[in-house]
mmCIF file of C-alpha atoms in Angstrom:
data_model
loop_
_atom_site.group_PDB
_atom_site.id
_atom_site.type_symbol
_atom_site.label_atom_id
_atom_site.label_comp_id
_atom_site.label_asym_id
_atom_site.label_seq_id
_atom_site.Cartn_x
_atom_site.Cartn_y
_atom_site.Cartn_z
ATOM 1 C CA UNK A 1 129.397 5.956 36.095
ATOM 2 C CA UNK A 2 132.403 8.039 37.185
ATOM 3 C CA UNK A 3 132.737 8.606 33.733
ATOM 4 C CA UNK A 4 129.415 9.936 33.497
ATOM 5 C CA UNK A 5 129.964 12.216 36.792
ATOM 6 C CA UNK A 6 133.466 13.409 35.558
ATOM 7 C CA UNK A 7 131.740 15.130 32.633
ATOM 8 C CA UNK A 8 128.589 16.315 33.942
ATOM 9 C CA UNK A 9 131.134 17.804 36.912
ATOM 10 C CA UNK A 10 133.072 19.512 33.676
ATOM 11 C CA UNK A 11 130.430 20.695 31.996
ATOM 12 C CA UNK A 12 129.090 22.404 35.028
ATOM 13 C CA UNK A 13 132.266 24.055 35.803
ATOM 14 C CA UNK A 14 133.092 25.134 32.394
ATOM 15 C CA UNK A 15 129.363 26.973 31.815
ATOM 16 C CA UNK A 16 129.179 28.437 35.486
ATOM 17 C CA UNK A 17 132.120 30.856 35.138
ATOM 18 C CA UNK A 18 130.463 31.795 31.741
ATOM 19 C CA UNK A 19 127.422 32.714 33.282
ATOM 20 C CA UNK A 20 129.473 34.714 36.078
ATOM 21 C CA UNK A 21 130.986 36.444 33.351
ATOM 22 C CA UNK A 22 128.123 37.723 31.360
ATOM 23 C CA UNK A 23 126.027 39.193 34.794
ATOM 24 C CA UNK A 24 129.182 41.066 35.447
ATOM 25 C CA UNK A 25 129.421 42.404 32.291
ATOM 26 C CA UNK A 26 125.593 43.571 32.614
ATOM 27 C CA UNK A 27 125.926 45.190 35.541
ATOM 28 C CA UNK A 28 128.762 47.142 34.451
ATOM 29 C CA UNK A 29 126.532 48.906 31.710
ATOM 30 C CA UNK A 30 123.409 49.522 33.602
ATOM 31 C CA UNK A 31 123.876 52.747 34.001
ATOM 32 C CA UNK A 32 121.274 54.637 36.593
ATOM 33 C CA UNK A 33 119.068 57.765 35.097
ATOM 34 C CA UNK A 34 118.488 60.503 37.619
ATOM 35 C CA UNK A 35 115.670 62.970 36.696
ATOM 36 C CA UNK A 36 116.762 65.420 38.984
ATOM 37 C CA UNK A 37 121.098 65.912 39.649
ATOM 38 C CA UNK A 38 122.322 66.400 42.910
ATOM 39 C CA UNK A 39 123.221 70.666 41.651
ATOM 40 C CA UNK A 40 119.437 70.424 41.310
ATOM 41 C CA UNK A 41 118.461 69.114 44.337
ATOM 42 C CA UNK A 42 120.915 71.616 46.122
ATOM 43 C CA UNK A 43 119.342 74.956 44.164
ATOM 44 C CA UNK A 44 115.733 73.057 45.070
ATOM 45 C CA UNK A 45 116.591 72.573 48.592
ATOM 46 C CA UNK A 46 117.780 76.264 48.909
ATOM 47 C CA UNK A 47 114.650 77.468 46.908
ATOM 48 C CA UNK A 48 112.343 75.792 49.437
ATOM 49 C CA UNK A 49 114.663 77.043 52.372
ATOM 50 C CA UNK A 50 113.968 80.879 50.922
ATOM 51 C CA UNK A 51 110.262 80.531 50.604
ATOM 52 C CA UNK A 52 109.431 78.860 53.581
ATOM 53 C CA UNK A 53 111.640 81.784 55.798
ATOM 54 C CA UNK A 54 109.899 84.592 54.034
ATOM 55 C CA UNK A 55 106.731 83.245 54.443
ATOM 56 C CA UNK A 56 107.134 83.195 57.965
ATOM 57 C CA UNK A 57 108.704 86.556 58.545
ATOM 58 C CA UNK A 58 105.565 87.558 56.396
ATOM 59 C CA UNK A 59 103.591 86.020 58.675
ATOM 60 C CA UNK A 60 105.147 87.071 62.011
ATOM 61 C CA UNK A 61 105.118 90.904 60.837
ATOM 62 C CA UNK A 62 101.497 90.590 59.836
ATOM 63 C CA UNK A 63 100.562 88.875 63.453
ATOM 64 C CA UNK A 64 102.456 92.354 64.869
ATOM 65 C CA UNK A 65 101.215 94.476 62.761
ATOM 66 C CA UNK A 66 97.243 93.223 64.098
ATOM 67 C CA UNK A 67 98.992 93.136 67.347
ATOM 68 C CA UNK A 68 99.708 96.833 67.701
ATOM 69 C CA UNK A 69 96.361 97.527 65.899
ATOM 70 C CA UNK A 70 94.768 96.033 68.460
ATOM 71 C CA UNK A 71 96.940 98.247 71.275
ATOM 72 C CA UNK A 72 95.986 101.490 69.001
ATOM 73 C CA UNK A 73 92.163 101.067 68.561
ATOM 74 C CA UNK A 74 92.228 100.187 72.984
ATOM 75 C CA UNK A 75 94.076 103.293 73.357
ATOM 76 C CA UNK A 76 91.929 105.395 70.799
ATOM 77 C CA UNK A 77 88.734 103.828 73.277
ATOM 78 C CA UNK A 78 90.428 104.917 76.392
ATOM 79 C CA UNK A 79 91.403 108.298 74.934
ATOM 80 C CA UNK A 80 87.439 108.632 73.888
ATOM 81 C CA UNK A 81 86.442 107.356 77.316
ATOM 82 C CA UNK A 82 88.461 109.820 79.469
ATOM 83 C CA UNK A 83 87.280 112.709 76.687
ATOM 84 C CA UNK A 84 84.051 111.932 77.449
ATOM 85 C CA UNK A 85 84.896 112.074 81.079
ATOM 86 C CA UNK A 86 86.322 115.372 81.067
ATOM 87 C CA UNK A 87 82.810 116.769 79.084
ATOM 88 C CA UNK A 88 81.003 115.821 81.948
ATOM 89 C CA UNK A 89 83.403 117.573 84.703
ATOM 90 C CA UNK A 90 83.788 120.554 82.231
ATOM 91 C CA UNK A 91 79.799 120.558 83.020
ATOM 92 C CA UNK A 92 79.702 119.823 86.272
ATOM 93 C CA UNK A 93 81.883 122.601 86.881
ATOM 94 C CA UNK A 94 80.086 124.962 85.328
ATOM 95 C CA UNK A 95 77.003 123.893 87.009
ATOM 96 C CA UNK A 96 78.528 124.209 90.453
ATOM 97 C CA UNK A 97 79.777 127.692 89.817
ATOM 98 C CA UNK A 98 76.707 129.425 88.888
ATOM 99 C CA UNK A 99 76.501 132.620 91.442
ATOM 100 C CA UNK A 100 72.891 131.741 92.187
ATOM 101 C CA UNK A 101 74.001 128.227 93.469
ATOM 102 C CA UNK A 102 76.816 129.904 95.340
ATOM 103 C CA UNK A 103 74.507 132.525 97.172
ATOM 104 C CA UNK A 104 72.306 129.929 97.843
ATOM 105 C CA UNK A 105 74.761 127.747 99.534
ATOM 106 C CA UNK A 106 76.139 130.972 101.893
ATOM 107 C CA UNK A 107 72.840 131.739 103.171
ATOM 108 C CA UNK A 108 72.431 127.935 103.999
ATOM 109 C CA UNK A 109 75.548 128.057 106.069
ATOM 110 C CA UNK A 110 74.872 131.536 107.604
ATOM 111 C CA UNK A 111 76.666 133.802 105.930
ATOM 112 C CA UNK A 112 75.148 137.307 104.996
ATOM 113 C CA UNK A 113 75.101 138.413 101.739
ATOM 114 C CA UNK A 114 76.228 142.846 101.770
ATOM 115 C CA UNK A 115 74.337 144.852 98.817
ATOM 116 C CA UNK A 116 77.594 145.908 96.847
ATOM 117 C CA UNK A 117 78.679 145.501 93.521
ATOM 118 C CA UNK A 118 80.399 142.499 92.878
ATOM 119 C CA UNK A 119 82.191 142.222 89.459
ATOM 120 C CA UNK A 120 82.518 138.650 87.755
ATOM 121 C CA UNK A 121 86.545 138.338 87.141
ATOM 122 C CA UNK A 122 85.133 137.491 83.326
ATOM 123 C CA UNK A 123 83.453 141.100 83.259
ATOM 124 C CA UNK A 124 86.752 142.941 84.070
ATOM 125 C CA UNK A 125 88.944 142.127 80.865
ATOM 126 C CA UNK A 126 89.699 144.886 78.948
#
């Protein structure tokens, strides 16, 4: 039986290296394919890099443009409300200043009215 063992022992030995042999020499020519090379990758990278920044100083400037639209049309409104405003005190004005209003309001305090000519400061331009 030693016999037996002895060669089976030998036999074994002798194939196992063999078989060590051969998967080293397949892994050496398994080479790897790459679709895309690392140069690629890089100019990809930097490509993405580009578009995302300009897309987002596109989008910030177009948030301030709409911002300062937004300041112009609420200073157009207050410019239209104080216009507005000054109609109505141009009117007023005018209202209050009409000589029969004024001689109405002297008598009511007291004052006497004298029969001489009185010239409107509008009159006397020459």
């Amino acid at each position: 039986m030693e016999a037996e063992q002895v060669r089976s022992w030998q036999t074994t030995s002798q194939t196992a290296p063999q078989r060590r042999q051969s998967d080293a020499t397949e892994q050496k020519v398994k080479v790897k394919k790459r679709w895309i090379t690392k140069g690629e990758k890089l100019l990809y990278s930097v490509f993405a890099v580009f578009v995302i920044s300009s897309l987002l100083y596109i989008v910030s400037y177009s948030v301030s443009l709409d911002q300062m639209n937004r300041n112009i049309q609420s200073m157009e409104t207050k410019v239209d409300n104080q216009m507005v405003s000054n109609k109505n005190l141009e009117h007023k004005v005018k209202e209050l200043s009409q000589p029969d209003r004024i001689i109405a309001n002297a008598k009511k305090h007291g004052l006497e009215i004298q029969n001489t000519e009185v010239k409107q400061a509008s009159e006397m331009k020459e």
